[in-house]
Amino acid sequence: MTMLTAVADLLGLSSNTLLVAVAMAAVGMAAGVVGCFSVLRRRALIGDAAAHATLPGVALAFVITGSRGLPVLLIGAVVSAVASMGLLVLLRRFTRTRDDAATAIVIGVSFGMGVALISGLVARGVPGSGGLERFLLGSTASLSAADARLLVIVSLLSTGLVAAFVKEATVVSFDPGFAAAAGWPVWWIDFALVAMTAVMVVAGLPAAGAVLVTALVVIPPVAARQWTDRVGVMLVLAGAFGLVSAVAGVAASAVVPGLATGPMVVLAAAALFAVSLVCAPSRGLLAMALRPRMPLAPPERGGP
Amino acid sequence: MSTPPLLELHDVTVAYHGRPVLWHVDLAVESPCLYGIIGPNGAGKSTLVKAALGIVPLADGWVKFFGEPLDRVRGRVGYVPQRESVDWDFPVRAIDVVLMGTYHRLGWMRRVGRAERELAAACLDRVGMADFATRQIGRLSGGQQQRVFLARALAQQAEIYFLDEPLAGVDAQSQQQIFRVLSELRDEGKLVLIVHHDLRTAASWFDRVALVDMRLVAAGPTEEVLSRENLARTYSGHLEVLDELGRAVEAGRRTP
């Protein structure tokens, strides 16, 4: 940690602040990388359902253990996020509820439960319950060095997993039928991708809060997609965009007292997204406006 | 002991949400050929292929390749799904799609290397798409996309190929090129099964055909199977088109 201390001194920050910033950078990067496949597989809203569903888990973990420790609360968050995914699967499997409606229901119900639980605890003046509200909009102020280390480890593991299985995730996301015929366990790879999205949503929870953390998983990948037609490049760019957004958000909320971290992270990501939307070389609005209108291929019956 | 059939389906039945869509299909293909799977819309042609490849679960029956269950011979079976089944805005280039054909042989976590790249390039070249290797797939025409799919199947280096409507919505040049490659495969001793909906071309293209309408109506040499009577049984729900089909088949026979 001596190097960290030295860098912190150089920047005029406490080493704890710096460690938290590093953790958020790692979380932002990993969320961007993991989010790529959730966006490519058209599952952006599933991450949102998982994010909102973390709240009741956080509150219940607090009630059951009486602990405010981040690891305990985040384990609660993972459990309830996974439970919400299960609920989503059950709704689709055994009822005639459509996908979008089922997702909206899970988002609303789980978020309502979470807010009811937390506000109830706060209203009764349960000691320590005030700290739970930070999971709504995100705040890095109360993160300890140990918390930060945990988040770094989770983020690096997730990024490493995606890097190791890019090939498998790509073939399953692009063409599940072909992948199944070639013998890849499509269901399990899909499940792993959704589970990793849930884990990254939970890892981003302290910084961005339940309402906004999906933005970390969705916006950097969509922005990255603008710049490239290759999955590998998209993953790297999404990681970089996520990292930059997270650091910018943390910095902004550190400089302006009282500013929640979550909204700042999202606004930073949105700025990158806007630039990508306009300026990207071939898919950008500018490039499309400047390009002469020409058919790409002779028109055909039944073309895409 | 005689050699087992290349492909054998026994009593294959498939149901979606409890409703059977394919009943008791028995089919055996003994030798390499161009094999057409033909029937009206919604007859379960694609389902039959997906069932054979284990993509949809069987409610009943079994499928064997070279006398063995599919899981033991996956590397010897190639597949070209319907073009509509994928997201064409996906960030992959033509060459990346073809490389997916080599993934099975590579196995878990191993990366694509020089040998795979060379194979993929050769497969793209074989379907006449070498010049488009680095084009994002959405920016290809329908026929070109279909040829890229075919190249990916070639990269699987299989012995049995399934193609789901490879000629639907495809320009004449692509159609010719695809058909040429498929004929070559047959001549190299591969079995090529093709889901096809156009009876006019079926009569001249396929060595053998299976007529499917939720069950197997008839199967065998094209000349014998594409009779007026069989067609009437297959397309019975589609009476108004029967006469037209009959004329089309006759015309197809005269101009092979």
Tab-separated table of C-alpha atoms in Angstrom, chain A residues 58-297:
chain	number	residue	atom	x	y	z
A	58	VAL	CA	-30.202	-5.276	1.234
A	59	ALA	CA	-32.949	-4.380	3.714
A	60	LEU	CA	-33.614	-7.994	4.719
A	61	ALA	CA	-29.912	-8.731	5.122
A	62	PHE	CA	-29.751	-5.779	7.513
A	63	VAL	CA	-32.824	-6.909	9.466
A	64	ILE	CA	-31.647	-10.509	9.752
A	65	THR	CA	-28.004	-9.894	10.647
A	66	GLY	CA	-28.212	-6.431	12.195
A	67	SER	CA	-24.983	-5.700	10.323
A	68	ARG	CA	-24.304	-2.697	8.122
A	69	GLY	CA	-21.179	-4.273	6.662
A	70	LEU	CA	-21.048	-3.995	2.875
A	71	PRO	CA	-20.241	-7.680	2.202
A	72	VAL	CA	-23.294	-8.820	4.182
A	73	LEU	CA	-25.614	-6.318	2.492
A	74	LEU	CA	-24.285	-7.168	-0.958
A	75	ILE	CA	-24.786	-10.887	-0.382
A	76	GLY	CA	-28.402	-10.033	0.459
A	77	ALA	CA	-28.545	-8.001	-2.761
A	78	VAL	CA	-27.231	-10.894	-4.883
A	79	VAL	CA	-29.708	-13.330	-3.328
A	80	SER	CA	-32.727	-11.124	-4.000
A	81	ALA	CA	-31.486	-10.199	-7.505
A	82	VAL	CA	-31.206	-13.892	-8.361
A	83	ALA	CA	-34.629	-14.538	-6.800
A	84	SER	CA	-36.111	-11.853	-9.045
A	85	MET	CA	-34.533	-13.500	-12.091
A	86	GLY	CA	-36.167	-16.744	-10.979
A	87	LEU	CA	-39.509	-14.963	-10.597
A	88	LEU	CA	-39.112	-13.562	-14.116
A	89	VAL	CA	-38.455	-17.031	-15.529
A	90	LEU	CA	-41.450	-18.487	-13.652
A	91	LEU	CA	-43.790	-15.705	-14.800
A	92	ARG	CA	-42.832	-16.364	-18.413
A	93	ARG	CA	-42.880	-20.114	-18.126
A	94	PHE	CA	-46.162	-20.673	-16.302
A	95	THR	CA	-48.282	-17.642	-17.142
A	96	ARG	CA	-49.128	-15.871	-20.354
A	97	THR	CA	-47.516	-12.637	-19.192
A	98	ARG	CA	-45.393	-11.131	-21.941
A	99	ASP	CA	-41.661	-10.480	-21.509
A	100	ASP	CA	-41.838	-6.713	-21.202
A	101	ALA	CA	-44.800	-6.786	-18.839
A	102	ALA	CA	-43.161	-9.464	-16.669
A	103	THR	CA	-39.963	-7.380	-16.457
A	104	ALA	CA	-41.910	-4.233	-15.558
A	105	ILE	CA	-43.823	-6.114	-12.866
A	106	VAL	CA	-40.648	-7.497	-11.298
A	107	ILE	CA	-39.036	-4.047	-11.352
A	108	GLY	CA	-42.036	-2.358	-9.740
A	109	VAL	CA	-42.812	-4.985	-7.128
A	110	SER	CA	-39.265	-5.544	-5.951
A	111	PHE	CA	-38.485	-1.844	-5.827
A	112	GLY	CA	-41.711	-1.161	-3.936
A	113	MET	CA	-40.815	-3.854	-1.413
A	114	GLY	CA	-37.327	-2.447	-1.015
A	115	VAL	CA	-38.459	1.123	-0.459
A	116	ALA	CA	-41.225	0.021	1.924
A	117	LEU	CA	-38.765	-2.020	3.987
A	118	ILE	CA	-36.101	0.670	4.142
A	119	SER	CA	-38.447	3.572	4.836
A	120	GLY	CA	-40.203	1.475	7.478
A	121	LEU	CA	-36.896	0.772	9.205
A	122	VAL	CA	-35.896	4.434	9.060
A	123	ALA	CA	-39.303	5.634	10.320
A	124	ARG	CA	-39.036	3.323	13.324
A	125	GLY	CA	-35.638	4.779	14.033
A	126	VAL	CA	-33.858	1.429	13.872
A	127	PRO	CA	-30.212	2.270	14.612
A	128	GLY	CA	-28.072	2.147	11.489
A	129	SER	CA	-30.974	1.928	9.069
A	130	GLY	CA	-30.318	5.460	7.797
A	131	GLY	CA	-27.253	4.102	6.002
A	132	LEU	CA	-29.455	1.909	3.821
A	133	GLU	CA	-30.874	4.854	1.930
A	134	ARG	CA	-27.566	5.328	0.161
A	135	PHE	CA	-28.376	2.208	-1.856
A	136	LEU	CA	-31.163	4.121	-3.551
A	137	LEU	CA	-29.044	6.723	-5.309
A	138	GLY	CA	-25.510	5.685	-4.499
A	139	SER	CA	-22.805	7.222	-2.361
A	140	THR	CA	-19.213	6.166	-1.991
A	141	ALA	CA	-18.635	8.166	1.190
A	142	SER	CA	-19.065	5.258	3.579
A	143	LEU	CA	-16.976	2.684	1.688
A	144	SER	CA	-14.078	1.292	3.710
A	145	ALA	CA	-10.747	0.172	2.304
A	146	ALA	CA	-11.823	-3.450	2.790
A	147	ASP	CA	-15.056	-2.810	0.853
A	148	ALA	CA	-13.075	-1.230	-1.950
A	149	ARG	CA	-10.758	-4.230	-2.148
A	150	LEU	CA	-13.723	-6.590	-2.339
A	151	LEU	CA	-15.205	-4.627	-5.232
A	152	VAL	CA	-11.861	-4.619	-7.068
A	153	ILE	CA	-11.565	-8.392	-6.732
A	154	VAL	CA	-15.146	-9.026	-7.948
A	155	SER	CA	-14.637	-6.672	-10.900
A	156	LEU	CA	-11.351	-8.197	-12.004
A	157	LEU	CA	-12.782	-11.712	-11.727
A	158	SER	CA	-15.805	-10.787	-13.871
A	159	THR	CA	-13.661	-9.090	-16.496
A	160	GLY	CA	-11.323	-12.073	-16.554
A	161	LEU	CA	-14.207	-14.503	-17.022
A	162	VAL	CA	-15.578	-12.572	-19.991
A	163	ALA	CA	-12.096	-12.342	-21.511
A	164	ALA	CA	-11.639	-16.101	-21.136
A	165	PHE	CA	-14.979	-16.994	-22.706
A	166	VAL	CA	-15.431	-14.304	-25.386
A	167	LYS	CA	-15.610	-16.937	-28.105
A	168	GLU	CA	-18.355	-18.960	-26.409
A	169	ALA	CA	-20.369	-15.875	-25.351
A	170	THR	CA	-20.161	-14.454	-28.879
A	171	VAL	CA	-21.394	-17.533	-30.722
A	172	VAL	CA	-24.257	-18.041	-28.261
A	173	SER	CA	-25.298	-14.375	-28.401
A	174	PHE	CA	-25.097	-14.110	-32.193
A	175	ASP	CA	-26.671	-17.379	-33.243
A	176	PRO	CA	-28.032	-19.554	-30.418
A	177	GLY	CA	-29.466	-22.107	-32.852
A	178	PHE	CA	-26.126	-22.678	-34.547
A	179	ALA	CA	-24.370	-22.756	-31.167
A	180	ALA	CA	-26.773	-25.401	-29.882
A	181	ALA	CA	-26.323	-27.515	-33.011
A	182	ALA	CA	-22.548	-27.274	-32.611
A	183	GLY	CA	-22.907	-28.662	-29.103
A	184	TRP	CA	-22.384	-25.561	-26.928
A	185	PRO	CA	-24.511	-25.599	-23.765
A	186	VAL	CA	-26.492	-22.510	-24.764
A	187	TRP	CA	-28.701	-22.462	-21.660
A	188	TRP	CA	-25.767	-22.566	-19.260
A	189	ILE	CA	-23.732	-19.952	-21.117
A	190	ASP	CA	-26.788	-17.674	-21.204
A	191	PHE	CA	-27.360	-18.289	-17.514
A	192	ALA	CA	-23.722	-17.438	-16.727
A	193	LEU	CA	-24.000	-14.201	-18.717
A	194	VAL	CA	-27.189	-13.154	-16.895
A	195	ALA	CA	-25.706	-14.123	-13.519
A	196	MET	CA	-22.575	-12.070	-14.204
A	197	THR	CA	-24.742	-9.107	-15.138
A	198	ALA	CA	-26.551	-9.486	-11.795
A	199	VAL	CA	-23.217	-9.644	-9.956
A	200	MET	CA	-21.925	-6.484	-11.652
A	201	VAL	CA	-25.188	-4.688	-10.924
A	202	VAL	CA	-24.684	-5.540	-7.260
A	203	ALA	CA	-21.035	-4.464	-7.365
A	204	GLY	CA	-22.098	-1.121	-8.826
A	205	LEU	CA	-24.855	-0.692	-6.240
A	206	PRO	CA	-22.856	1.248	-3.595
A	207	ALA	CA	-21.659	3.775	-6.141
A	208	ALA	CA	-24.645	4.214	-8.434
A	209	GLY	CA	-27.643	3.056	-6.393
A	210	ALA	CA	-30.438	0.681	-7.343
A	211	VAL	CA	-32.271	3.095	-9.609
A	212	LEU	CA	-29.340	4.046	-11.794
A	213	VAL	CA	-26.858	1.177	-11.715
A	214	THR	CA	-28.261	-0.371	-14.920
A	215	ALA	CA	-26.884	2.642	-16.730
A	216	LEU	CA	-23.384	1.323	-15.942
A	217	VAL	CA	-24.226	-1.985	-17.606
A	218	VAL	CA	-26.091	-0.567	-20.597
A	219	ILE	CA	-24.761	2.844	-21.646
A	220	PRO	CA	-21.025	2.083	-22.082
A	221	PRO	CA	-21.691	-0.972	-24.305
A	222	VAL	CA	-24.188	0.909	-26.480
A	223	ALA	CA	-21.738	3.802	-26.823
A	224	ALA	CA	-18.915	1.374	-27.648
A	225	ARG	CA	-21.011	-0.382	-30.303
A	226	GLN	CA	-21.102	2.905	-32.239
A	227	TRP	CA	-17.375	2.846	-32.879
A	228	THR	CA	-16.712	-0.696	-34.026
A	229	ASP	CA	-18.018	-3.778	-35.815
A	230	ARG	CA	-15.941	-6.198	-33.754
A	231	VAL	CA	-16.924	-7.761	-30.446
A	232	GLY	CA	-13.365	-7.661	-29.099
A	233	VAL	CA	-12.971	-3.941	-29.755
A	234	MET	CA	-16.444	-3.275	-28.365
A	235	LEU	CA	-15.531	-5.025	-25.103
A	236	VAL	CA	-12.358	-2.972	-24.676
A	237	LEU	CA	-14.118	0.313	-25.494
A	238	ALA	CA	-17.082	-0.443	-23.216
A	239	GLY	CA	-14.646	-1.204	-20.391
A	240	ALA	CA	-12.820	2.069	-21.016
A	241	PHE	CA	-16.059	4.096	-21.208
A	242	GLY	CA	-17.356	2.488	-18.005
A	243	LEU	CA	-14.083	3.192	-16.219
A	244	VAL	CA	-14.023	6.844	-17.292
A	245	SER	CA	-17.711	7.393	-16.371
A	246	ALA	CA	-17.285	5.870	-12.936
A	247	VAL	CA	-14.163	7.888	-12.148
A	248	ALA	CA	-15.747	11.100	-13.442
A	249	GLY	CA	-18.864	10.489	-11.354
A	250	VAL	CA	-16.903	9.739	-8.197
A	251	ALA	CA	-14.690	12.799	-8.750
A	252	ALA	CA	-17.672	15.104	-9.340
A	253	SER	CA	-19.450	13.972	-6.190
A	254	ALA	CA	-16.201	14.309	-4.209
A	255	VAL	CA	-15.668	17.876	-5.407
A	256	VAL	CA	-19.250	19.077	-4.894
A	257	PRO	CA	-20.374	18.147	-1.377
A	258	GLY	CA	-23.806	16.547	-1.109
A	259	LEU	CA	-23.949	15.479	-4.753
A	260	ALA	CA	-24.991	11.798	-5.056
A	261	THR	CA	-22.501	9.642	-6.952
A	262	GLY	CA	-25.009	7.661	-9.034
A	263	PRO	CA	-26.468	10.520	-11.064
A	264	MET	CA	-22.966	11.872	-11.750
A	265	VAL	CA	-21.781	8.488	-13.055
A	266	VAL	CA	-24.829	8.219	-15.300
A	267	LEU	CA	-24.438	11.753	-16.626
A	268	ALA	CA	-20.775	11.115	-17.423
A	269	ALA	CA	-21.726	7.906	-19.284
A	270	ALA	CA	-24.521	9.759	-21.076
A	271	ALA	CA	-22.050	12.409	-22.255
A	272	LEU	CA	-19.805	9.703	-23.738
A	273	PHE	CA	-22.864	8.111	-25.306
A	274	ALA	CA	-23.961	11.400	-26.891
A	275	VAL	CA	-20.500	11.966	-28.360
A	276	SER	CA	-20.465	8.407	-29.714
A	277	LEU	CA	-23.913	8.778	-31.202
A	278	VAL	CA	-22.923	11.884	-33.119
A	279	CYS	CA	-19.245	11.412	-33.934
A	280	ALA	CA	-18.667	7.676	-34.478
A	281	PRO	CA	-17.071	7.007	-37.869
A	282	SER	CA	-19.586	4.897	-39.756
A	283	ARG	CA	-22.655	4.630	-37.492
A	284	GLY	CA	-22.518	8.201	-36.147
A	285	LEU	CA	-25.202	10.738	-37.053
A	286	LEU	CA	-22.634	13.047	-38.639
A	287	ALA	CA	-21.167	10.290	-40.799
A	288	MET	CA	-24.641	9.161	-41.860
A	289	ALA	CA	-25.680	12.701	-42.757
A	290	LEU	CA	-22.527	13.272	-44.813
A	291	ARG	CA	-22.640	9.931	-46.614
A	292	PRO	CA	-24.239	9.996	-50.070
A	293	ARG	CA	-27.447	7.979	-50.111
A	294	MET	CA	-26.740	4.796	-51.988
A	295	PRO	CA	-28.357	1.401	-51.782
A	296	LEU	CA	-25.967	-1.059	-50.130
A	297	ALA	CA	-27.025	-3.922	-52.319
